[in-house]
Structure formats: structure tokens, C-alpha cells
Amino acid sequence: MHVVIMAGGKGTRLAQVNSELPKPMVPVFGKPILEWQIRCLCAQGFRRITIVTGHLREKIRDYFQDGSAFGAKIDYFEEEEPLGTAGALFALKSRLADDFLLLNGDILFNVDVNRFVSFHRNSGAAATLFTHPNDHPFDSGIVIADSSGRVTNWLHKEDPRTWYRNRINAGLHILSPEVLNSLNGQKADLD
């Protein structure tokens, strides 16, 4: 399965601490977040990776190159101007003929990705989101789902809230190419 990692954002909050690194390249226990992701994916058999880059792209490209040192085959899509998640995926549409794994480039995870893929395939859904509770749901996007797990609404962090189950998008998604047909190429966030 093809993996697309979104690593093109500016990381504006992080820039106050370190403006010389893109957020996915911030080291955690001596390795960039993005390296932890790639190593976890490769260990589970996911080696075909496209990294969407933008701000400070050369830091990512210089570090990972073609990915062979990490056991991966990495290519890049470089945003000249920020396109947002949906805009970048629309631009990658011709490279994504089958279901693909989409990751936010600034998350640490250690999950059974193959189990996640099996769940997606068995569900027959066009999109599957990995969700989790967090300790700050009032400034995060809340995913609202029915009793069968089907998403019925998405509250952005700016939206007014009453009470909802603490279910946050974890930044791991599996999407069918049919989802891309609804995108129009404009700058937009997939959420």
C-alpha cells in the first residue's frame, strides 16, 4: 500500500522554539519524528512512501534522500505554495490508483498498521480514520460518529460545542482514490 506523509506545513507554533526545522524533523530520542514514522511503517511492510514537503523542504529531502538507507522507497511532492491536505492530494491524484495510507508528518505512533488496513478493507468504506481521546479536546477537531463508527460530523476547533465524546483524529487515515474525485484542486484542508 502506498503511503503519503503530509510534511509541508510551517509549524508556526513550533517556530517560536525552533524556526530552523520543519515540525516532522524535530528530534525525539535522537531521531526526527518522520524517521520514527518511516521505521515503524517499513517494519510492517509499508515501504512505498511519498512525502509532501513545503516549508524547509530541503531539510527533509537531504535527510531521507531516496529512502534506501531506511528500507523505504521515497519520492517527494513539493508544494511551491501551501495547498492544504486536500489540495496536495488532488495534485497527487495520478499517483494514487489504489487505497492509500495518509499520515500527518508530525505524529508519533506505534500501531498495528496492517490491522488498521484490514479494518478498512473489511468495512468497505471510502475513508477510515484512526481516532483517539486526548487531554485537550476543546482546542482540537472532534470527530462525531454514530454507534457503528460511521462519521456523521466533524467539529473544528473553532466550532461551538456542547457535549461530545472525546474522539480526535489521530492523523492516520486510509483513503480510497474515489475520495479524491470530490476534490477540486483548490487549497483546502481535507478535514
PDB file of C-alpha atoms in Angstrom:
ATOM      1  CA  MET A   1       0.000   0.000   0.000  1.00  0.00           C
ATOM      2  CA  HIS A   2       1.239   3.448  -0.938  1.00  0.00           C
ATOM      3  CA  VAL A   3       1.837   5.832   1.992  1.00  0.00           C
ATOM      4  CA  VAL A   4       1.513   9.612   1.728  1.00  0.00           C
ATOM      5  CA  ILE A   5       3.002  11.647   4.564  1.00  0.00           C
ATOM      6  CA  MET A   6       1.997  15.300   4.879  1.00  0.00           C
ATOM      7  CA  ALA A   7       5.128  17.178   5.956  1.00  0.00           C
ATOM      8  CA  GLY A   8       4.710  20.526   4.223  1.00  0.00           C
ATOM      9  CA  GLY A   9       3.321  22.769   6.944  1.00  0.00           C
ATOM     10  CA  LYS A  10       5.130  25.694   8.520  1.00  0.00           C
ATOM     11  CA  GLY A  11       4.730  24.549  12.122  1.00  0.00           C
ATOM     12  CA  THR A  12       4.059  28.110  13.210  1.00  0.00           C
ATOM     13  CA  ARG A  13       3.726  27.307  16.925  1.00  0.00           C
ATOM     14  CA  LEU A  14       6.972  25.327  16.877  1.00  0.00           C
ATOM     15  CA  ALA A  15       8.790  28.131  15.026  1.00  0.00           C
ATOM     16  CA  GLN A  16       8.801  30.098  18.276  1.00  0.00           C
ATOM     17  CA  VAL A  17      11.080  27.394  19.712  1.00  0.00           C
ATOM     18  CA  ASN A  18      12.971  26.231  16.609  1.00  0.00           C
ATOM     19  CA  SER A  19      12.492  28.006  13.286  1.00  0.00           C
ATOM     20  CA  GLU A  20      15.247  26.070  11.503  1.00  0.00           C
ATOM     21  CA  LEU A  21      13.484  22.698  11.317  1.00  0.00           C
ATOM     22  CA  PRO A  22      10.168  21.632   9.831  1.00  0.00           C
ATOM     23  CA  LYS A  23       7.993  20.082  12.549  1.00  0.00           C
ATOM     24  CA  PRO A  24       8.351  16.481  11.248  1.00  0.00           C
ATOM     25  CA  MET A  25      12.135  16.805  11.628  1.00  0.00           C
ATOM     26  CA  VAL A  26      12.073  17.692  15.330  1.00  0.00           C
ATOM     27  CA  PRO A  27      14.166  15.061  17.125  1.00  0.00           C
ATOM     28  CA  VAL A  28      12.601  12.761  19.688  1.00  0.00           C
ATOM     29  CA  PHE A  29      15.088  10.492  21.454  1.00  0.00           C
ATOM     30  CA  GLY A  30      17.719  11.361  18.861  1.00  0.00           C
ATOM     31  CA  LYS A  31      15.673  10.769  15.690  1.00  0.00           C
ATOM     32  CA  PRO A  32      13.295  13.034  13.777  1.00  0.00           C
ATOM     33  CA  ILE A  33       9.583  12.293  14.181  1.00  0.00           C
ATOM     34  CA  LEU A  34       9.457  11.471  10.466  1.00  0.00           C
ATOM     35  CA  GLU A  35      12.190   8.855  10.846  1.00  0.00           C
ATOM     36  CA  TRP A  36      10.245   7.150  13.650  1.00  0.00           C
ATOM     37  CA  GLN A  37       7.232   7.043  11.324  1.00  0.00           C
ATOM     38  CA  ILE A  38       9.180   5.626   8.381  1.00  0.00           C
ATOM     39  CA  ARG A  39      10.894   2.989  10.513  1.00  0.00           C
ATOM     40  CA  CYS A  40       7.550   1.894  12.011  1.00  0.00           C
ATOM     41  CA  LEU A  41       5.978   1.676   8.548  1.00  0.00           C
ATOM     42  CA  CYS A  42       8.899  -0.233   6.997  1.00  0.00           C
ATOM     43  CA  ALA A  43       8.941  -2.733   9.872  1.00  0.00           C
ATOM     44  CA  GLN A  44       5.330  -3.552   8.951  1.00  0.00           C
ATOM     45  CA  GLY A  45       5.979  -3.837   5.209  1.00  0.00           C
ATOM     46  CA  PHE A  46       4.956  -0.338   4.070  1.00  0.00           C
ATOM     47  CA  ARG A  47       7.884   0.894   2.008  1.00  0.00           C
ATOM     48  CA  ARG A  48       6.457   2.958  -0.882  1.00  0.00           C
ATOM     49  CA  ILE A  49       6.253   6.471   0.530  1.00  0.00           C
ATOM     50  CA  THR A  50       5.524   9.891  -0.918  1.00  0.00           C
ATOM     51  CA  ILE A  51       6.399  12.795   1.341  1.00  0.00           C
ATOM     52  CA  VAL A  52       4.585  16.075   0.692  1.00  0.00           C
ATOM     53  CA  THR A  53       7.020  18.870   1.505  1.00  0.00           C
ATOM     54  CA  GLY A  54       6.848  22.629   1.544  1.00  0.00           C
ATOM     55  CA  HIS A  55       8.447  24.858   4.149  1.00  0.00           C
ATOM     56  CA  LEU A  56      12.144  23.946   4.689  1.00  0.00           C
ATOM     57  CA  ARG A  57      11.719  21.006   2.272  1.00  0.00           C
ATOM     58  CA  GLU A  58      15.462  20.616   1.764  1.00  0.00           C
ATOM     59  CA  LYS A  59      15.887  19.529   5.410  1.00  0.00           C
ATOM     60  CA  ILE A  60      13.598  16.559   4.778  1.00  0.00           C
ATOM     61  CA  ARG A  61      14.916  15.699   1.313  1.00  0.00           C
ATOM     62  CA  ASP A  62      18.585  15.940   2.381  1.00  0.00           C
ATOM     63  CA  TYR A  63      17.977  13.695   5.379  1.00  0.00           C
ATOM     64  CA  PHE A  64      15.907  10.941   3.737  1.00  0.00           C
ATOM     65  CA  GLN A  65      17.024  11.200   0.095  1.00  0.00           C
ATOM     66  CA  ASP A  66      15.537   8.198  -1.759  1.00  0.00           C
ATOM     67  CA  GLY A  67      14.771   6.353   1.485  1.00  0.00           C
ATOM     68  CA  SER A  68      17.003   3.367   0.795  1.00  0.00           C
ATOM     69  CA  ALA A  69      19.032   3.943   3.984  1.00  0.00           C
ATOM     70  CA  PHE A  70      15.777   3.418   5.911  1.00  0.00           C
ATOM     71  CA  GLY A  71      14.468   0.466   3.909  1.00  0.00           C
ATOM     72  CA  ALA A  72      11.936   2.584   2.020  1.00  0.00           C
ATOM     73  CA  LYS A  73      11.417   3.898  -1.489  1.00  0.00           C
ATOM     74  CA  ILE A  74      10.684   7.588  -1.007  1.00  0.00           C
ATOM     75  CA  ASP A  75       9.613  10.136  -3.573  1.00  0.00           C
ATOM     76  CA  TYR A  76       8.524  13.703  -2.948  1.00  0.00           C
ATOM     77  CA  PHE A  77       5.794  16.095  -3.905  1.00  0.00           C
ATOM     78  CA  GLU A  78       6.969  19.648  -3.313  1.00  0.00           C
ATOM     79  CA  GLU A  79       4.383  22.342  -2.715  1.00  0.00           C
ATOM     80  CA  GLU A  80       5.536  25.673  -4.090  1.00  0.00           C
ATOM     81  CA  GLU A  81       2.643  27.320  -2.268  1.00  0.00           C
ATOM     82  CA  PRO A  82       0.711  25.665   0.571  1.00  0.00           C
ATOM     83  CA  LEU A  83      -2.146  23.626  -0.893  1.00  0.00           C
ATOM     84  CA  GLY A  84      -3.617  22.165   2.285  1.00  0.00           C
ATOM     85  CA  THR A  85      -4.217  18.442   2.659  1.00  0.00           C
ATOM     86  CA  ALA A  86      -6.975  18.293   0.047  1.00  0.00           C
ATOM     87  CA  GLY A  87      -5.113  20.428  -2.492  1.00  0.00           C
ATOM     88  CA  ALA A  88      -1.954  18.332  -2.209  1.00  0.00           C
ATOM     89  CA  LEU A  89      -3.889  15.070  -2.546  1.00  0.00           C
ATOM     90  CA  PHE A  90      -5.667  16.415  -5.626  1.00  0.00           C
ATOM     91  CA  ALA A  91      -2.262  17.206  -7.149  1.00  0.00           C
ATOM     92  CA  LEU A  92      -1.112  13.635  -6.336  1.00  0.00           C
ATOM     93  CA  LYS A  93      -4.264  12.064  -7.773  1.00  0.00           C
ATOM     94  CA  SER A  94      -2.496  10.414 -10.721  1.00  0.00           C
ATOM     95  CA  ARG A  95      -0.058   8.633  -8.354  1.00  0.00           C
ATOM     96  CA  LEU A  96      -2.808   7.160  -6.151  1.00  0.00           C
ATOM     97  CA  ALA A  97      -4.610   4.431  -8.098  1.00  0.00           C
ATOM     98  CA  ASP A  98      -5.438   2.244  -5.067  1.00  0.00           C
ATOM     99  CA  ASP A  99      -6.338   2.743  -1.418  1.00  0.00           C
ATOM    100  CA  PHE A 100      -3.520   4.561   0.362  1.00  0.00           C
ATOM    101  CA  LEU A 101      -2.406   5.396   3.883  1.00  0.00           C
ATOM    102  CA  LEU A 102      -2.306   9.113   4.663  1.00  0.00           C
ATOM    103  CA  LEU A 103      -0.341  10.331   7.686  1.00  0.00           C
ATOM    104  CA  ASN A 104       0.234  13.671   9.326  1.00  0.00           C
ATOM    105  CA  GLY A 105       4.011  14.092   9.367  1.00  0.00           C
ATOM    106  CA  ASP A 106       4.200  15.384  12.926  1.00  0.00           C
ATOM    107  CA  ILE A 107       2.753  12.469  14.889  1.00  0.00           C
ATOM    108  CA  LEU A 108       4.410   9.659  16.784  1.00  0.00           C
ATOM    109  CA  PHE A 109       2.646   6.313  16.658  1.00  0.00           C
ATOM    110  CA  ASN A 110       3.239   2.656  17.299  1.00  0.00           C
ATOM    111  CA  VAL A 111       0.156   0.907  15.980  1.00  0.00           C
ATOM    112  CA  ASP A 112      -0.506  -2.261  14.020  1.00  0.00           C
ATOM    113  CA  VAL A 113      -0.981  -0.585  10.645  1.00  0.00           C
ATOM    114  CA  ASN A 114      -1.825  -3.891   8.945  1.00  0.00           C
ATOM    115  CA  ARG A 115      -4.727  -4.364  11.369  1.00  0.00           C
ATOM    116  CA  PHE A 116      -5.880  -0.837  10.527  1.00  0.00           C
ATOM    117  CA  VAL A 117      -5.717  -1.686   6.802  1.00  0.00           C
ATOM    118  CA  SER A 118      -7.686  -4.913   7.363  1.00  0.00           C
ATOM    119  CA  PHE A 119     -10.359  -2.994   9.248  1.00  0.00           C
ATOM    120  CA  HIS A 120     -10.613  -0.516   6.373  1.00  0.00           C
ATOM    121  CA  ARG A 121     -10.891  -3.228   3.731  1.00  0.00           C
ATOM    122  CA  ASN A 122     -13.485  -5.203   5.700  1.00  0.00           C
ATOM    123  CA  SER A 123     -15.604  -2.100   6.259  1.00  0.00           C
ATOM    124  CA  GLY A 124     -15.904  -1.252   2.573  1.00  0.00           C
ATOM    125  CA  ALA A 125     -15.584   2.434   3.476  1.00  0.00           C
ATOM    126  CA  ALA A 126     -14.089   5.040   1.159  1.00  0.00           C
ATOM    127  CA  ALA A 127     -12.234   6.556   4.122  1.00  0.00           C
ATOM    128  CA  THR A 128     -11.175   5.203   7.502  1.00  0.00           C
ATOM    129  CA  LEU A 129      -9.874   7.430  10.298  1.00  0.00           C
ATOM    130  CA  PHE A 130      -7.863   6.333  13.288  1.00  0.00           C
ATOM    131  CA  THR A 131      -9.216   8.257  16.279  1.00  0.00           C
ATOM    132  CA  HIS A 132      -8.277   8.558  19.941  1.00  0.00           C
ATOM    133  CA  PRO A 133      -9.214  10.544  23.034  1.00  0.00           C
ATOM    134  CA  ASN A 134      -6.859  13.335  24.067  1.00  0.00           C
ATOM    135  CA  ASP A 135      -6.329  15.617  27.019  1.00  0.00           C
ATOM    136  CA  HIS A 136      -7.256  18.840  25.186  1.00  0.00           C
ATOM    137  CA  PRO A 137     -10.454  18.212  23.189  1.00  0.00           C
ATOM    138  CA  PHE A 138     -11.569  21.844  23.467  1.00  0.00           C
ATOM    139  CA  ASP A 139      -8.842  23.060  21.104  1.00  0.00           C
ATOM    140  CA  SER A 140      -8.904  20.038  18.767  1.00  0.00           C
ATOM    141  CA  GLY A 141     -11.168  18.892  15.960  1.00  0.00           C
ATOM    142  CA  ILE A 142     -13.788  16.475  17.321  1.00  0.00           C
ATOM    143  CA  VAL A 143     -14.913  13.553  15.171  1.00  0.00           C
ATOM    144  CA  ILE A 144     -18.565  12.710  15.785  1.00  0.00           C
ATOM    145  CA  ALA A 145     -19.537   9.146  14.892  1.00  0.00           C
ATOM    146  CA  ASP A 146     -22.654   7.027  15.249  1.00  0.00           C
ATOM    147  CA  SER A 147     -22.828   3.727  17.159  1.00  0.00           C
ATOM    148  CA  SER A 148     -21.407   1.831  14.160  1.00  0.00           C
ATOM    149  CA  GLY A 149     -18.378   4.126  13.948  1.00  0.00           C
ATOM    150  CA  ARG A 150     -19.550   5.997  10.827  1.00  0.00           C
ATOM    151  CA  VAL A 151     -18.544   9.675  10.936  1.00  0.00           C
ATOM    152  CA  THR A 152     -21.592  11.917  10.988  1.00  0.00           C
ATOM    153  CA  ASN A 153     -19.977  15.279  11.720  1.00  0.00           C
ATOM    154  CA  TRP A 154     -16.673  16.999  12.298  1.00  0.00           C
ATOM    155  CA  LEU A 155     -16.323  19.886  14.709  1.00  0.00           C
ATOM    156  CA  HIS A 156     -13.361  22.110  14.004  1.00  0.00           C
ATOM    157  CA  LYS A 157     -11.599  23.616  16.977  1.00  0.00           C
ATOM    158  CA  GLU A 158     -13.298  26.960  16.297  1.00  0.00           C
ATOM    159  CA  ASP A 159     -16.826  25.487  16.234  1.00  0.00           C
ATOM    160  CA  PRO A 160     -19.121  25.942  19.248  1.00  0.00           C
ATOM    161  CA  ARG A 161     -19.502  22.792  21.342  1.00  0.00           C
ATOM    162  CA  THR A 162     -21.916  21.231  23.705  1.00  0.00           C
ATOM    163  CA  TRP A 163     -21.010  17.738  24.875  1.00  0.00           C
ATOM    164  CA  TYR A 164     -19.460  15.216  22.513  1.00  0.00           C
ATOM    165  CA  ARG A 165     -17.460  12.075  23.021  1.00  0.00           C
ATOM    166  CA  ASN A 166     -13.730  12.838  23.143  1.00  0.00           C
ATOM    167  CA  ARG A 167     -12.813  11.382  19.744  1.00  0.00           C
ATOM    168  CA  ILE A 168      -9.959  13.165  17.944  1.00  0.00           C
ATOM    169  CA  ASN A 169      -8.453  12.440  14.537  1.00  0.00           C
ATOM    170  CA  ALA A 170      -5.105  10.760  15.262  1.00  0.00           C
ATOM    171  CA  GLY A 171      -3.609  11.768  11.906  1.00  0.00           C
ATOM    172  CA  LEU A 172      -3.712   8.262  10.384  1.00  0.00           C
ATOM    173  CA  HIS A 173      -6.162   7.729   7.530  1.00  0.00           C
ATOM    174  CA  ILE A 174      -6.791   5.220   4.780  1.00  0.00           C
ATOM    175  CA  LEU A 175      -8.437   6.695   1.727  1.00  0.00           C
ATOM    176  CA  SER A 176      -9.815   5.230  -1.444  1.00  0.00           C
ATOM    177  CA  PRO A 177      -8.984   7.094  -4.666  1.00  0.00           C
ATOM    178  CA  GLU A 178     -12.724   7.744  -5.063  1.00  0.00           C
ATOM    179  CA  VAL A 179     -12.416  10.297  -2.240  1.00  0.00           C
ATOM    180  CA  LEU A 180     -10.066  12.287  -4.473  1.00  0.00           C
ATOM    181  CA  ASN A 181     -12.813  12.631  -7.102  1.00  0.00           C
ATOM    182  CA  SER A 182     -14.665  15.002  -4.785  1.00  0.00           C
ATOM    183  CA  LEU A 183     -11.674  17.346  -4.523  1.00  0.00           C
ATOM    184  CA  ASN A 184     -11.408  20.336  -6.821  1.00  0.00           C
ATOM    185  CA  GLY A 185      -7.726  21.237  -6.651  1.00  0.00           C
ATOM    186  CA  GLN A 186      -8.293  24.340  -4.537  1.00  0.00           C
ATOM    187  CA  LYS A 187      -6.285  24.983  -1.389  1.00  0.00           C
ATOM    188  CA  ALA A 188      -8.238  23.242   1.371  1.00  0.00           C
ATOM    189  CA  ASP A 189      -7.860  21.065   4.409  1.00  0.00           C
ATOM    190  CA  LEU A 190      -9.166  17.518   3.988  1.00  0.00           C
ATOM    191  CA  ASP A 191     -10.892  17.619   7.385  1.00  0.00           C
TER     192      ASP A 191
END
